[in-house]
Short mmCIF file of C-alpha atoms in Angstrom, two decimals:
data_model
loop_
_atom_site.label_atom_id
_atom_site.label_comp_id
_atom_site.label_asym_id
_atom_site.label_seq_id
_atom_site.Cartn_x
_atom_site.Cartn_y
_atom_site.Cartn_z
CA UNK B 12 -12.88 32.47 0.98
CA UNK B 13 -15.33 33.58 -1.57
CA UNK B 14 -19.13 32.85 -1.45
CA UNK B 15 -19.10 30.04 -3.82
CA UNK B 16 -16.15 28.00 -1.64
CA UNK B 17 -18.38 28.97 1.25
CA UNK B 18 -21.54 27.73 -0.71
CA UNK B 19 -19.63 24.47 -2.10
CA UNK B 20 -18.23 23.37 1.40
CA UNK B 21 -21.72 23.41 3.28
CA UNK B 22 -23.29 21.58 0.41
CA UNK B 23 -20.58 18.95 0.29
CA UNK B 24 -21.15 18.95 4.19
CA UNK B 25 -24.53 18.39 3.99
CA UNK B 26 -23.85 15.53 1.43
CA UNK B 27 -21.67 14.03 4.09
CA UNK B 28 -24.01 14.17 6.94
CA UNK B 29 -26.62 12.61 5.05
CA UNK B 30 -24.78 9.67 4.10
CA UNK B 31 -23.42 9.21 7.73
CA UNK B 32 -26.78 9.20 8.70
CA UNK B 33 -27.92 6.84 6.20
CA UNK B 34 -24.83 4.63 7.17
CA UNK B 35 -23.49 5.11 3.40
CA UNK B 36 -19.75 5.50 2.28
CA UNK B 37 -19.20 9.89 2.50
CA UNK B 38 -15.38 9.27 1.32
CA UNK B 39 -15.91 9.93 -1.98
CA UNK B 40 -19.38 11.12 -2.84
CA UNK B 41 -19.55 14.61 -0.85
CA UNK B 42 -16.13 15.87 -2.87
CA UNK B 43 -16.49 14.35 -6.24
CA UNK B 44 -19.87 17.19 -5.49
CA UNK B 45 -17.38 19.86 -4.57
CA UNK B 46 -15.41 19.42 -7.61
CA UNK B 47 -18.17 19.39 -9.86
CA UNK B 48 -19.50 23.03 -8.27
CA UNK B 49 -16.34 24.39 -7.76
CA UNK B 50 -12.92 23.08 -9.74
CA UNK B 51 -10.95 25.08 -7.38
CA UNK B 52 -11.91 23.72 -4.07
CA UNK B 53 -9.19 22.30 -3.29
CA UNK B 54 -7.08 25.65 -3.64
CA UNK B 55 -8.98 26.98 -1.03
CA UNK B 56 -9.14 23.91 0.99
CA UNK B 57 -5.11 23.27 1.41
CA UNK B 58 -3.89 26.83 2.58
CA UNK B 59 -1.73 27.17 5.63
CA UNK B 60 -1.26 23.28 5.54
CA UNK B 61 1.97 21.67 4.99
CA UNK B 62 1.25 18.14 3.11
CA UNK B 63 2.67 14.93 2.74
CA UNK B 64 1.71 12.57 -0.05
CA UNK B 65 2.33 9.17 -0.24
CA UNK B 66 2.22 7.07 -3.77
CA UNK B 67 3.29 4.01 -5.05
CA UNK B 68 2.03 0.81 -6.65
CA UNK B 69 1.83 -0.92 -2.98
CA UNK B 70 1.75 0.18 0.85
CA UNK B 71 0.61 3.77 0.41
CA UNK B 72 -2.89 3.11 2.56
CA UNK B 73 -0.14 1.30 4.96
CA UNK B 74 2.47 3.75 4.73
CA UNK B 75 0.04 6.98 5.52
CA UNK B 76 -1.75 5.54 8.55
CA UNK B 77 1.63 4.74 10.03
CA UNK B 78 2.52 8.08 9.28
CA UNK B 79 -0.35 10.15 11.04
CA UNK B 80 -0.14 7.88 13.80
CA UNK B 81 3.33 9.22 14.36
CA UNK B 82 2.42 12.68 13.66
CA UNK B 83 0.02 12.09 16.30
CA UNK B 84 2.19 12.02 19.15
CA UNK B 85 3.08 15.76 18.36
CA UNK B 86 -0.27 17.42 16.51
CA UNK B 87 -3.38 17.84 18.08
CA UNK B 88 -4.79 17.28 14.21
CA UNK B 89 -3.49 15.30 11.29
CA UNK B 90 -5.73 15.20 8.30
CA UNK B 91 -5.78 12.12 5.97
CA UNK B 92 -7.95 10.31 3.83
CA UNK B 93 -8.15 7.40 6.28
CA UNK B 94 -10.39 5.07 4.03
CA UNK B 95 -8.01 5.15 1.43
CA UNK B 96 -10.03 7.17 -0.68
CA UNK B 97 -6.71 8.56 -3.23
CA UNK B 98 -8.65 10.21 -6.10
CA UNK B 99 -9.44 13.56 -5.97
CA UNK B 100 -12.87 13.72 -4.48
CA UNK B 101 -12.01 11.35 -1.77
CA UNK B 102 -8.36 13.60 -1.00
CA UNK B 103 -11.75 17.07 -1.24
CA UNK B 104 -13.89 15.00 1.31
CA UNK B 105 -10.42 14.73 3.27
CA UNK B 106 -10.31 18.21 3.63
CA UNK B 107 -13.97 19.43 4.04
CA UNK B 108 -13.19 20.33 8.29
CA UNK B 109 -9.69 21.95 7.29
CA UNK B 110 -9.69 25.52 9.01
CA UNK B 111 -8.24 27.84 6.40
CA UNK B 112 -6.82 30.27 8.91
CA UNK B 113 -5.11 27.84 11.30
CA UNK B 114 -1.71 25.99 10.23
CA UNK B 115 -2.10 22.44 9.97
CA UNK B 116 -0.61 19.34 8.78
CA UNK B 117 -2.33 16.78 6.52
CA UNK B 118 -0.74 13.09 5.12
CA UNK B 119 -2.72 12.22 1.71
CA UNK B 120 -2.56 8.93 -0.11
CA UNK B 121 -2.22 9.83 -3.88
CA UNK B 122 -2.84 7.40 -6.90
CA UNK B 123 -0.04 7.32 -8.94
CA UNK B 124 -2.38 8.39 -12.11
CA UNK B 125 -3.62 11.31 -10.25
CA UNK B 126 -0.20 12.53 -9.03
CA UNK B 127 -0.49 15.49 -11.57
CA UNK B 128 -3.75 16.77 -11.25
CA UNK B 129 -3.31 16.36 -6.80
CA UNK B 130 -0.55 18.31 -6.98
CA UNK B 131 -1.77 21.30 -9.71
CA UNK B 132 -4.02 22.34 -6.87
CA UNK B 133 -1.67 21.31 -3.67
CA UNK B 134 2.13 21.61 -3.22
CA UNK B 135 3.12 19.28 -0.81
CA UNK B 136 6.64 19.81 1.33
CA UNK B 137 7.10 16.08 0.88
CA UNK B 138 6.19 13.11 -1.62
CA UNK B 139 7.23 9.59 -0.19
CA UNK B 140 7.90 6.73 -3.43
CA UNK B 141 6.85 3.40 -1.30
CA UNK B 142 7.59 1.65 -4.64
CA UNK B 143 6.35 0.77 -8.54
CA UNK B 144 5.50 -3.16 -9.26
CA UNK B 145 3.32 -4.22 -11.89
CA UNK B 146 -0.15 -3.26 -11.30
CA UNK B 147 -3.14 -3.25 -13.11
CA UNK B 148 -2.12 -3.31 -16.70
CA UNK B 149 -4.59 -2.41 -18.76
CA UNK B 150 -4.79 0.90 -16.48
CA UNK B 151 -0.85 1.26 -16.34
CA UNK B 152 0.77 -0.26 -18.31
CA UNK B 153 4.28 -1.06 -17.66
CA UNK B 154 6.19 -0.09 -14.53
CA UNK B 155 7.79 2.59 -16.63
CA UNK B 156 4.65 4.04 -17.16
CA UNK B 157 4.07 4.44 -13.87
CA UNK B 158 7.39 6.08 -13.07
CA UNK B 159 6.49 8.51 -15.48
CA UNK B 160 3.18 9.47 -14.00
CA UNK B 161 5.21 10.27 -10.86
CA UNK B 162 7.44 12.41 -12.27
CA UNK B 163 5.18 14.05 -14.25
CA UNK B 164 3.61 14.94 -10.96
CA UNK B 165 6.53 15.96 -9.75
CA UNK B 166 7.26 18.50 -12.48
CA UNK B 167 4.33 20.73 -11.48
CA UNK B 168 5.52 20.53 -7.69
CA UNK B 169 9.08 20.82 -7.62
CA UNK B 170 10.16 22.27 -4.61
CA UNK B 171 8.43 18.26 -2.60
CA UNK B 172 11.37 16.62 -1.61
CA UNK B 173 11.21 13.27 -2.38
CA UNK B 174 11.50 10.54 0.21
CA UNK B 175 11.82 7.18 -1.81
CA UNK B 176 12.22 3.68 -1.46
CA UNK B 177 16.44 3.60 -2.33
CA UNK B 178 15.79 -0.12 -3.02
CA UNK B 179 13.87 0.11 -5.75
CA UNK B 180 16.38 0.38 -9.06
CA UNK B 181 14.08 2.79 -10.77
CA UNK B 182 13.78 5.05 -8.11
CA UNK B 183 17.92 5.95 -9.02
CA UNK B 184 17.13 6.81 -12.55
CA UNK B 185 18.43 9.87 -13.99
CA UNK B 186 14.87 11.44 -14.33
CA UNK B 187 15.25 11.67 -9.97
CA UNK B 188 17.88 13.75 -10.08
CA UNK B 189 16.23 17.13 -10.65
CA UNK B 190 14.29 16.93 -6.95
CA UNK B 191 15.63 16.53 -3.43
CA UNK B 192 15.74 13.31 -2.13
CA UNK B 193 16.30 11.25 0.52
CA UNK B 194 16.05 7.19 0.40
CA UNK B 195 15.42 4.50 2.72
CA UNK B 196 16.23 0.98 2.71
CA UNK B 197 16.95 -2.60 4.45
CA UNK B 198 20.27 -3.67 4.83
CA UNK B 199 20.46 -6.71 7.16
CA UNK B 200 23.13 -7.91 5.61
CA UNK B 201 22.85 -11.72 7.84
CA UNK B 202 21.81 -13.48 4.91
CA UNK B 203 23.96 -11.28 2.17
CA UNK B 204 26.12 -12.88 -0.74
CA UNK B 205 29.92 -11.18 -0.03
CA UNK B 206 29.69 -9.33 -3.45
CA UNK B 207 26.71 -8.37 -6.43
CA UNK B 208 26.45 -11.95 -7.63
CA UNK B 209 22.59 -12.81 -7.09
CA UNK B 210 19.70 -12.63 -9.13
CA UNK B 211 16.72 -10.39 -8.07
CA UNK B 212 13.35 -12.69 -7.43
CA UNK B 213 12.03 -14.75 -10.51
CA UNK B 214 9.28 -12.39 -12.60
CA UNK B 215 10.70 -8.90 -11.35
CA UNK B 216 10.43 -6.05 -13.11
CA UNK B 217 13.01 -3.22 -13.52
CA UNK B 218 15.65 -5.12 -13.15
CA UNK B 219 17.95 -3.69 -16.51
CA UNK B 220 20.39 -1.03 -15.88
CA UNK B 221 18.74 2.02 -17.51
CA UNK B 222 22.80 2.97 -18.70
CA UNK B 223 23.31 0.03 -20.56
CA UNK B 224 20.58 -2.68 -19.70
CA UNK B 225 22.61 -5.18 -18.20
CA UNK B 226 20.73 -7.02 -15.65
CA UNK B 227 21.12 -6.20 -12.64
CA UNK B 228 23.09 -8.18 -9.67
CA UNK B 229 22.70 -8.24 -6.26
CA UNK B 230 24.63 -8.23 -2.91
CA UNK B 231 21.03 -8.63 -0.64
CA UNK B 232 17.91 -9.40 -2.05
CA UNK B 233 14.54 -8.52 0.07
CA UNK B 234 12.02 -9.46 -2.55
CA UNK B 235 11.29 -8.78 -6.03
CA UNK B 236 13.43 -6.59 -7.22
CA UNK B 237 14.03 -4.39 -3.62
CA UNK B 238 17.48 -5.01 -2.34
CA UNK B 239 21.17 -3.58 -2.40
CA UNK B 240 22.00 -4.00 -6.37
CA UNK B 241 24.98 -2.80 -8.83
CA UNK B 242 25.01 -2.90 -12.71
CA UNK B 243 28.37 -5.33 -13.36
CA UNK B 244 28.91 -3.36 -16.43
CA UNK B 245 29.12 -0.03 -15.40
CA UNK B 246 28.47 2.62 -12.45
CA UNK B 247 24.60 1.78 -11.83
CA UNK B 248 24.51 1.27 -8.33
CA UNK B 249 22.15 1.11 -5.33
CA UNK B 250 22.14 5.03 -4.19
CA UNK B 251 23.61 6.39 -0.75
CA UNK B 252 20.58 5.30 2.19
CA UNK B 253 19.54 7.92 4.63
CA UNK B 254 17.66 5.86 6.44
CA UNK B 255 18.46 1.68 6.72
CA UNK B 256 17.07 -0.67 8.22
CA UNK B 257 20.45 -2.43 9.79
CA UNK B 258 18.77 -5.30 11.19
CA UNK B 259 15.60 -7.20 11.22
CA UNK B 260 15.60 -8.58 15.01
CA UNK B 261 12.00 -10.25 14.57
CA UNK B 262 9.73 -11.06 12.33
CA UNK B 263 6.45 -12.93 12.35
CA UNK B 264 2.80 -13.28 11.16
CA UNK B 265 1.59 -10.52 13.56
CA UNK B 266 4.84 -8.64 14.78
CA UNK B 267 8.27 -7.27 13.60
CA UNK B 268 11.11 -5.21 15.32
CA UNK B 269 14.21 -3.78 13.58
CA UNK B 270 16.83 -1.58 14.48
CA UNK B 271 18.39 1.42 13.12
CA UNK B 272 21.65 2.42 14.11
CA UNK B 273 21.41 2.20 18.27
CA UNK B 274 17.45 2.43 17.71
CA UNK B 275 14.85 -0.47 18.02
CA UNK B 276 11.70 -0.10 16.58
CA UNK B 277 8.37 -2.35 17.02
CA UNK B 278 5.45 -2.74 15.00
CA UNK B 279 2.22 -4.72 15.51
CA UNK B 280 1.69 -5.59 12.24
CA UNK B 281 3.53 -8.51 10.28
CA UNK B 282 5.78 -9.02 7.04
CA UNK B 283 8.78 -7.51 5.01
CA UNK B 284 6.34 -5.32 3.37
CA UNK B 285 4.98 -3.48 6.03
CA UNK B 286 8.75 -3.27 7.86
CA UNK B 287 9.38 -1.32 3.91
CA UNK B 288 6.00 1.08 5.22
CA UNK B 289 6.92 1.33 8.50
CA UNK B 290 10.64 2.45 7.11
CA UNK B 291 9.13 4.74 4.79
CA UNK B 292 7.09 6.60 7.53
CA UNK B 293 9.70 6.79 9.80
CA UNK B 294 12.27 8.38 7.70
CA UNK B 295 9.10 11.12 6.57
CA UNK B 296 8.87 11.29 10.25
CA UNK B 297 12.33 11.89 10.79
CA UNK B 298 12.98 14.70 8.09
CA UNK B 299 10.22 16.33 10.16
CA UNK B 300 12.37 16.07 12.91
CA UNK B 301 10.39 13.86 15.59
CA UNK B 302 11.87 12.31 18.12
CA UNK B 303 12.68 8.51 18.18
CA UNK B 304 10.09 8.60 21.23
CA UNK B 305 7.78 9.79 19.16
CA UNK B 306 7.90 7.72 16.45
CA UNK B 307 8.83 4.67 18.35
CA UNK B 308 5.48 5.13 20.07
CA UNK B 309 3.23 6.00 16.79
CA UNK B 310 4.89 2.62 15.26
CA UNK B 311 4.31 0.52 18.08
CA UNK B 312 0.74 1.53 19.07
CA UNK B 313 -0.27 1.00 14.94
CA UNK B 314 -3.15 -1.47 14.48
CA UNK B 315 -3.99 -3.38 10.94
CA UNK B 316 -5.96 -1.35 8.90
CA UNK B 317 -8.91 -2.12 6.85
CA UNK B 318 -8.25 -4.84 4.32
CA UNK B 319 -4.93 -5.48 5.68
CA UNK B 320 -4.12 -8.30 7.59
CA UNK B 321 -7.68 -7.26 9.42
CA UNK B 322 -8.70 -9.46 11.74
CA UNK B 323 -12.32 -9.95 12.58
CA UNK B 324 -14.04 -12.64 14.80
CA UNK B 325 -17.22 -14.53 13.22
CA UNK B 326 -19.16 -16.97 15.12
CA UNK B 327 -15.71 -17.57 16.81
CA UNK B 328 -13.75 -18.25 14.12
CA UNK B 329 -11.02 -15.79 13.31
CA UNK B 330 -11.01 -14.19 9.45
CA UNK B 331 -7.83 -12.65 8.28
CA UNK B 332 -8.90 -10.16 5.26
CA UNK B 333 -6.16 -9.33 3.07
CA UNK B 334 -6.06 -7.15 0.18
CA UNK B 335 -4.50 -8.19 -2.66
CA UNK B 336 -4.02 -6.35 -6.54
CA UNK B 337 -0.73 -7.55 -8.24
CA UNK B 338 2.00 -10.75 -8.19
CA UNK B 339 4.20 -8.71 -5.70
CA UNK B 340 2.02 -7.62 -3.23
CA UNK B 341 0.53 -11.31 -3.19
CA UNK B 342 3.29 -13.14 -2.97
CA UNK B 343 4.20 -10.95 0.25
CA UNK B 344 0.63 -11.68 0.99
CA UNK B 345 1.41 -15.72 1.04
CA UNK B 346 4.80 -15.43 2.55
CA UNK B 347 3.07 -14.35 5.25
CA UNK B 348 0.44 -17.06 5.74
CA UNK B 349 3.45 -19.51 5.39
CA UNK B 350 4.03 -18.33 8.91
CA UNK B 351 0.61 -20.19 10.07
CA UNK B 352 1.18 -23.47 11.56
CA UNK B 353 -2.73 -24.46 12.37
CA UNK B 354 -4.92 -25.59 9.47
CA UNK B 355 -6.63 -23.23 7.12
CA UNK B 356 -9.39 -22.83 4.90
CA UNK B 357 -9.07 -20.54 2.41
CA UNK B 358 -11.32 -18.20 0.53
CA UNK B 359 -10.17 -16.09 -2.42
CA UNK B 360 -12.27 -13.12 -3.83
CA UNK B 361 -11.57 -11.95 -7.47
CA UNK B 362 -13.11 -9.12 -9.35
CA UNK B 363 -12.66 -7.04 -12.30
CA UNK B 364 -14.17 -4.43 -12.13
CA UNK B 365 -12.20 -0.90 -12.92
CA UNK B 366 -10.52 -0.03 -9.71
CA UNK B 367 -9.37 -3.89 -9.64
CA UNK B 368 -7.99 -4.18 -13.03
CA UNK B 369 -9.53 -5.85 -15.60
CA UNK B 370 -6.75 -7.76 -16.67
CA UNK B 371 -6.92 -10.78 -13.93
CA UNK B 372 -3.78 -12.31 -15.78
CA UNK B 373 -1.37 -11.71 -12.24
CA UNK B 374 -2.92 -14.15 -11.18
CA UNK B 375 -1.05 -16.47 -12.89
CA UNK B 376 2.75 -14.18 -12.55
CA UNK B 377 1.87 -15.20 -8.09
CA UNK B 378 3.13 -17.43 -6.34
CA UNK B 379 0.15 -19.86 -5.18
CA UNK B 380 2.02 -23.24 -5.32
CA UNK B 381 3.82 -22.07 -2.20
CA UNK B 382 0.71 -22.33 -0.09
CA UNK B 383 1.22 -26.31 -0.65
CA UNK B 384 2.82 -26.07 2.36
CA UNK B 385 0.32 -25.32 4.50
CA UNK B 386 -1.95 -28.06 6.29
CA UNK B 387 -5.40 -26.40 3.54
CA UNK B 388 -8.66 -28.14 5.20
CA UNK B 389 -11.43 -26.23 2.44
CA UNK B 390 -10.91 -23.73 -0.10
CA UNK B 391 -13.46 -21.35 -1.52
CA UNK B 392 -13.97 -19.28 -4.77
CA UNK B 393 -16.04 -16.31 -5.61
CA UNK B 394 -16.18 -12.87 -6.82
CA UNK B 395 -17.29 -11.81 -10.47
CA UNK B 396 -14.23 -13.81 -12.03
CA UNK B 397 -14.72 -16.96 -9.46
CA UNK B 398 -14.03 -19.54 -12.08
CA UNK B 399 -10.69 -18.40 -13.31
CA UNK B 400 -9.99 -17.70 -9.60
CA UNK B 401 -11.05 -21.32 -8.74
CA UNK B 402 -9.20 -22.44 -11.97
CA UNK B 403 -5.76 -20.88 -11.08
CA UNK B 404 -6.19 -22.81 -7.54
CA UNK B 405 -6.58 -26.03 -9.59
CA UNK B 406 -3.55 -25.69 -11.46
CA UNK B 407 -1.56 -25.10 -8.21
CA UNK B 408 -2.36 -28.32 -7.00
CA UNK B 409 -2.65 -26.80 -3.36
CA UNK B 410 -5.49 -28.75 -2.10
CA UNK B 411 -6.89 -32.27 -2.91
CA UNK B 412 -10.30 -31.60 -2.57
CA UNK B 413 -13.01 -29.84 -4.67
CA UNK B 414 -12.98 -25.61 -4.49
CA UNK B 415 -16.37 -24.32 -3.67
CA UNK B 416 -17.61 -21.90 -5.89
CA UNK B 417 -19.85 -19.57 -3.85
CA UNK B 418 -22.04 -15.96 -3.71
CA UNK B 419 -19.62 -14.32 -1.29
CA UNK B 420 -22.50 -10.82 -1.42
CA UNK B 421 -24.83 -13.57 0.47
CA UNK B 422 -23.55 -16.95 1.59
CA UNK B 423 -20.13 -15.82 3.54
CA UNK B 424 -21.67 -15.85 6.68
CA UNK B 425 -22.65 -19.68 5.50
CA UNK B 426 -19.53 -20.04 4.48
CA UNK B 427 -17.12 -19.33 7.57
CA UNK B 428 -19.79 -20.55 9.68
CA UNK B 429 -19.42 -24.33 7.58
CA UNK B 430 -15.72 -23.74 7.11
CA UNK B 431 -13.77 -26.58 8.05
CA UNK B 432 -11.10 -24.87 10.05
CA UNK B 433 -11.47 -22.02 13.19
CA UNK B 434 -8.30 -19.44 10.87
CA UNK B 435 -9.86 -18.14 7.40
CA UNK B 436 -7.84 -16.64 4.96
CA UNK B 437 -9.63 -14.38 2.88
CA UNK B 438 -7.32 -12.57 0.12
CA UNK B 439 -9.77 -10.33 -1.64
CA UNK B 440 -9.65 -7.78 -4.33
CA UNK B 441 -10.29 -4.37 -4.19
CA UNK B 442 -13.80 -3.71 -4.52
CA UNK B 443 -14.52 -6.86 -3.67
CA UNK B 444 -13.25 -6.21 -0.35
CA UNK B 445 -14.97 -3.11 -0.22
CA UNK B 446 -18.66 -4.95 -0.77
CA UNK B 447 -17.12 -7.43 1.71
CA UNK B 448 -16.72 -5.61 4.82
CA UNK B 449 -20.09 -4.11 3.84
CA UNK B 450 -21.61 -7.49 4.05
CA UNK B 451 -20.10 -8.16 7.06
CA UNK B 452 -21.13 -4.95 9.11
CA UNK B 453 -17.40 -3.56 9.56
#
């Protein structure tokens, strides 16, 4: 380690300290420092680690902390950036406490965007692919432009295998085939069609066969476009699956179990989406080569993380925070309050600020209407783009009475306090969420 790493690391450490004490945010600020004294921290930082990234439109924060909870049955440490903090001076901060002469293991969540530069300075054994939806479009563009931000990553770390999400179409495109791979997948085949004659979900993407862009049929259908497909015009077809899912024994708002092969697996957490991050951990897990006691008890002892499905008790009402950024991950999102049989209120946070998107268009790809079905006592708008938020809930017709606009930054103590109903919903945006939980003290 030369003097300026030295030099660089006990600055960014004293950066850290003084924002802990000042009971600030040190996930991003103390390595965006780093980087800006020293371009090659991270070199220094990552030797004698083996790393595993995880990217993806939706479930990497998900995906990693069910991950290192596994890992922690057999490591004594397993560095992540546990905030969620992807970008490179969150991923620096990360690895501030790494011991350079001691071989350790580390699980990073990487933005898609910042696949390339991540992995110029760190070459991980393994990249997991949780999956690519459209997100954020005026950032990314189409899904194809995210695919190839992730394999432009890969090209400057090509010895990663990848471990991707086998029912994703685009994750069996040609462009895959220069990396080892390994996929994972559901195939509960209960509620299957007995050949490739359905239609993936209305609005997915990706669903052309990149051959000869015939649409795509399939056999099973999860959601979207995730499921067990085949092109009916030529040899497209859903790719061999390491790991699958062969049947979904339960699942509910707060709880799932599934079994693989002669294993059963439980996890405290609820919906399809999180069984798809669960899978993807466990099969990272496995080509480690942990035990199924070991991962069986990372999965099961896994807790909600911040922003996702976090529960959080306020003057005895419960508030359910949920983080939401694009039509798929939403409409997951709602699925899952469709499992709520009490009465509800509501509240939905939008923002627009860079790391949300500035394009608030999704809004209008989700799947709102659904939550018609649900017995709605108050709903509540707010965030910097609260009137086409409270707009979008008009025109799903949802609720017959009038959605409160409201100052979330000062009045949602007010708010959940007045609240009609003892179960709030609260699907937020990103930093949105962020300035929530600062608000309320978590």
């Amino acid at each position: 380690m030369t003097i300026k790493n030295k030099l660089t690391k006990e600055i960014a450490k004293i950066v850290r300290s003084g924002l802990k004490l000042t009971k600030h945010n040190a996930t991003s600020l103390p390595g965006y420092i780093a980087y800006k004294l020293d371009k090659n921290i991270l070199d220094e930082l990552s030797k004698n680690t083996k790393f595993i990234f995880v990217t993806g439109t939706n479930g990497k924060t998900m995906t990693t902390h069910f991950l290192v909870n596994i890992l922690k049955q057999r490591y004594d440490k397993v560095y992540t950036n546990e905030s969620g903090s992807n970008m490179v001076q969150g991923i620096i901060t990360t690895l501030l406490d790494n011991p350079s002469n001691e071989e350790t293991i580390a699980v990073l969540e990487v933005d898609e965007a910042n696949l390339v530069r991540i992995g110029q300075n760190i070459k991980p054994d393994y990249v997991i692919f949780t999956n690519i939806f459209r997100d954020q479009m005026d950032r990314f563009g189409e899904i194809y432009n995210i695919f190839a931000k992730l394999m432009d990553g890969m090209k400057v770390m090509p010895d990663a295998k990848i471990i991707a999400n086998g029912d994703l179409p685009i994750f069996n495109y040609q462009q895959m085939e220069d990396y080892d791979r390994s996929y994972f997948g559901i195939r509960d085949y209960k509620n299957a069609s007995s050949d490739y004659d359905l239609d993936a979900e209305i609005n997915s993407d990706g669903i052309l066969c990149p051959n000869c862009n015939h649409v795509l049929k399939y056999k099973m259908n999860n959601y979207s476009s995730l499921g067990d497909y085949s092109c009916p015009n030529c040899d497209f077809k859903t790719p061999y699956i390491n790991y699958a899912i062969d049947e979904i024994i339960r699942l509910e708002a707060d709880y799932s179990e599934f079994k693989i092969g002669e294993e059963v697996y439980k996890v405290s957490v609820g919906g399809l989406y999180n069984v798809y991050n669960a899978l993807a951990a466990l099969s990272a897990a496995k080509e480690l080569g942990l035990s199924y006691e070991e991962i069986y008890r990372g999965l099961s002892s896994q807790k909600n993380v911040f922003g996702r499905q976090e529960n959080i008790n306020i003057d005895g009402k419960n508030a359910t925070i949920n983080l939401v950024k694009n039509p798929t991950g939403l409409n997951q999102i709602i699925d899952l309050i469709l499992l709520e049989e009490e009465p509800i209120t509501l509240i939905c946070l939008l923002n627009d600020n860079y790391a949300d998107g500035t394009d608030v268009s999704w809004i209008y790809d989700s799947y709102y209407e659904k939550l018609s079905n649900l017995d709605i006592k108050d709903i509540y708008a707010s965030g910097m783009r609260k009137k086409d938020m409270k707009r979008r809930l008009e025109i799903a017709e949802i609720y017959d009475g009038n959605i409160n606009e409201f100052d979330y930054e000062n009045e949602i103590h007010n708010v959940i306090k007045n609240s009609k109903t003892n179960n709030i919903y609260i699907l937020s945006t990103y930093t949105a969420m962020l300035r929530l939980r600062e608000v309320l003290g978590l």
